[in-house]
Amino acid sequence: MKKILQGMISTMNSVKPPRMTALRELHEVETGGPFSILIGTILSARTKDESTTKVCKVLFSKYKNAKSLANAQVKDIEKIIKPIGFYHVKSKRIIEVAKIIDTQYNGTVPDDLETLVKLPGVGRKTANCVLVYAFEKPAIPVDIHVHRISNRLGLVNTKNPEDTEQELMKKIPKKFWIDINDTFVMYGQNICKPISPMCDVCNIKKNCKYYKSTKS
């Protein structure tokens, strides 16, 4: 796995150094801590990273913690997050989550998977993102990029992200888990795209099941 991660990074740096993912950027620059990561991850679903980043900057400049967001009006949140997908649903959802964090957890985001997935609209991927980006705990958030690339490389042979997560957890040493999502997502956005992946520039193609099957 170390060679795969290093190969992805060297490939991206040789082609064009990628911009940080939205969640990595939240981790690096936001002062809202785990709460901003949780809300940012919910907002990022089916939304481009650029849009998520812009919306989050505006949102967290006004609503800095769970209590302030819990007391927000839906129409005010809708105005802020309108540029992203499903903003009507997401506005209500993040206020609902903020209320639970404020009232049930004293404003502190839980740092375990079992509790996080009990929050409305928070599945395993979102919960794992919070563990990785907010708490730097080992987990493997599997989105479309992680699922696609893992199958292309031949690391797994799975039909859905849930199965991919379970298989990766079995096969990959825990010390690498925290880096998988960030690196795989950047690679999926920039090199190993869904359509017309840039196999010619890929430094790990010799170990890629997809490349061997399509280019041989």
XYZ file of C-alpha atoms in Angstrom:
216
model
C 0.000 0.000 0.000
C 2.895 2.344 0.697
C 4.081 1.994 -2.924
C 0.561 2.621 -4.222
C 0.089 5.800 -2.186
C 3.551 7.079 -3.073
C 2.994 6.231 -6.740
C -0.263 8.179 -6.801
C 1.332 11.223 -5.202
C 4.358 11.167 -7.515
C 2.086 10.825 -10.549
C -0.052 13.796 -9.527
C 2.974 15.947 -8.730
C 4.540 15.162 -12.095
C 1.377 16.052 -14.026
C -0.062 18.881 -11.968
C 0.042 19.213 -8.187
C -3.588 18.716 -7.107
C -5.552 21.087 -4.929
C -6.546 19.825 -1.498
C -9.824 17.989 -1.196
C -12.647 19.919 0.494
C -12.382 17.865 3.676
C -8.612 18.163 3.857
C -8.967 21.908 3.417
C -11.516 22.021 6.237
C -9.127 20.030 8.381
C -6.286 22.446 7.643
C -7.988 25.846 7.808
C -11.266 25.702 9.707
C -11.355 26.694 13.362
C -14.666 24.939 13.998
C -12.886 21.652 14.636
C -14.810 18.368 14.411
C -18.160 20.144 14.097
C -17.124 21.906 10.891
C -15.825 18.612 9.495
C -19.102 16.846 10.313
C -21.283 19.534 8.742
C -18.898 19.983 5.817
C -19.001 16.270 5.065
C -22.800 16.262 5.046
C -22.798 19.238 2.685
C -20.204 17.656 0.382
C -22.451 14.782 -0.706
C -23.029 14.937 -4.486
C -21.278 18.292 -4.616
C -18.016 19.424 -6.193
C -15.211 20.162 -3.768
C -14.893 23.741 -4.985
C -18.546 24.471 -4.181
C -18.331 22.765 -0.786
C -15.263 24.788 0.186
C -16.816 28.123 -0.784
C -20.093 27.406 0.988
C -18.377 26.179 4.154
C -16.263 29.315 4.441
C -19.370 31.498 4.402
C -21.406 29.188 6.635
C -18.790 28.807 9.375
C -17.936 32.497 9.389
C -21.484 33.088 10.621
C -22.292 29.873 12.487
C -19.191 28.892 14.431
C -20.529 26.079 16.595
C -23.400 23.644 17.096
C -25.453 25.988 19.260
C -25.437 28.856 16.767
C -26.321 26.578 13.832
C -28.999 24.816 15.898
C -30.737 28.166 16.383
C -30.509 29.182 12.714
C -33.514 29.597 10.453
C -33.785 27.176 7.538
C -34.313 30.011 5.051
C -31.098 31.689 6.187
C -29.097 28.499 5.763
C -30.668 27.881 2.355
C -29.446 31.260 1.131
C -25.885 30.379 2.127
C -25.705 26.828 0.799
C -27.842 27.327 -2.319
C -24.836 26.800 -4.668
C -24.571 23.144 -3.637
C -26.804 20.206 -4.537
C -29.945 19.358 -2.574
C -29.675 22.527 -0.503
C -33.302 22.379 0.699
C -32.807 18.965 2.287
C -29.295 19.689 3.515
C -30.340 22.935 5.224
C -32.851 21.126 7.390
C -30.479 18.219 7.949
C -27.519 20.211 9.243
C -29.736 22.216 11.600
C -31.210 18.953 12.902
C -27.727 17.494 13.427
C -26.551 20.700 15.114
C -29.466 20.533 17.568
C -28.604 16.955 18.511
C -24.904 17.770 18.963
C -25.807 20.801 21.065
C -28.433 19.212 23.299
C -27.370 15.567 23.560
C -23.592 15.876 23.373
C -23.001 19.310 24.919
C -21.755 20.716 21.630
C -19.053 18.073 21.228
C -19.012 15.807 18.179
C -18.740 12.096 19.123
C -15.503 10.427 18.073
C -16.717 6.862 17.569
C -18.374 5.274 14.557
C -21.284 3.687 16.407
C -22.493 7.016 17.821
C -21.850 9.034 14.670
C -23.973 6.780 12.439
C -26.937 7.355 14.751
C -27.036 11.008 13.669
C -29.635 11.739 10.958
C -28.175 11.506 7.477
C -24.824 10.192 8.679
C -23.827 6.883 7.125
C -20.580 4.973 7.418
C -18.781 7.069 4.805
C -19.612 10.357 6.508
C -18.812 8.946 9.939
C -15.487 7.593 8.734
C -14.657 10.964 7.187
C -15.241 12.603 10.559
C -12.983 10.055 12.259
C -10.180 10.628 9.739
C -10.360 14.364 9.090
C -11.617 15.593 12.466
C -9.984 13.183 14.907
C -7.182 11.636 12.828
C -8.383 8.190 13.808
C -7.756 5.272 11.433
C -10.771 4.606 9.219
C -11.426 4.101 5.513
C -14.136 6.384 4.119
C -15.197 4.849 0.804
C -16.717 7.176 -1.774
C -17.055 6.644 -5.531
C -13.355 7.351 -6.099
C -12.077 4.951 -3.443
C -14.507 2.274 -4.631
C -13.606 2.690 -8.311
C -9.839 2.820 -7.891
C -9.713 -0.059 -5.418
C -11.509 -2.252 -7.926
C -9.451 -1.026 -10.875
C -6.210 -1.788 -9.080
C -7.497 -5.219 -8.113
C -7.248 -4.565 -4.393
C -10.861 -5.689 -4.129
C -13.564 -7.169 -6.319
C -16.715 -5.600 -4.927
C -20.050 -4.248 -6.115
C -20.652 -1.445 -3.608
C -18.728 0.948 -1.317
C -19.836 -0.854 1.834
C -18.233 -4.121 0.707
C -15.160 -2.215 -0.489
C -14.676 -0.728 2.967
C -14.879 -4.123 4.640
C -12.448 -5.729 2.196
C -9.932 -2.891 2.420
C -10.035 -3.048 6.215
C -9.165 -6.755 6.028
C -6.335 -6.380 3.524
C -4.651 -3.066 4.312
C -2.581 -2.453 7.458
C -4.257 0.040 9.765
C -1.301 2.442 9.611
C -2.277 3.320 6.019
C -6.018 3.781 6.563
C -5.919 7.475 7.407
C -4.244 8.381 4.087
C -6.384 6.310 1.735
C -9.415 8.559 1.284
C -7.531 11.796 0.742
C -5.020 10.310 -1.710
C -7.491 8.128 -3.611
C -10.002 10.984 -3.957
C -7.378 13.348 -5.363
C -6.195 10.602 -7.708
C -9.736 9.875 -8.834
C -10.411 13.541 -9.512
C -7.180 14.194 -11.383
C -5.759 10.985 -12.877
C -7.857 7.829 -12.494
C -11.058 9.452 -13.700
C -14.313 7.536 -14.252
C -14.064 8.054 -18.014
C -10.765 8.111 -19.900
C -8.395 7.534 -16.986
C -4.888 8.886 -17.642
C -3.193 5.487 -17.636
C -0.216 6.652 -19.716
C 1.088 8.927 -16.943
C 0.205 6.625 -14.033
C 3.200 5.418 -12.048
C 1.377 2.392 -10.646
C -0.089 1.045 -13.891
C 2.204 -1.998 -13.899
C 0.399 -3.202 -10.809
C -3.071 -2.233 -12.028
C -5.570 -4.923 -12.993
C -7.582 -2.458 -15.112
C -4.521 -1.337 -17.092
C -3.380 -4.891 -17.733
C -6.818 -5.933 -18.975
C -7.423 -2.929 -21.243
C -3.943 -2.196 -22.592
C -2.612 -5.692 -23.131
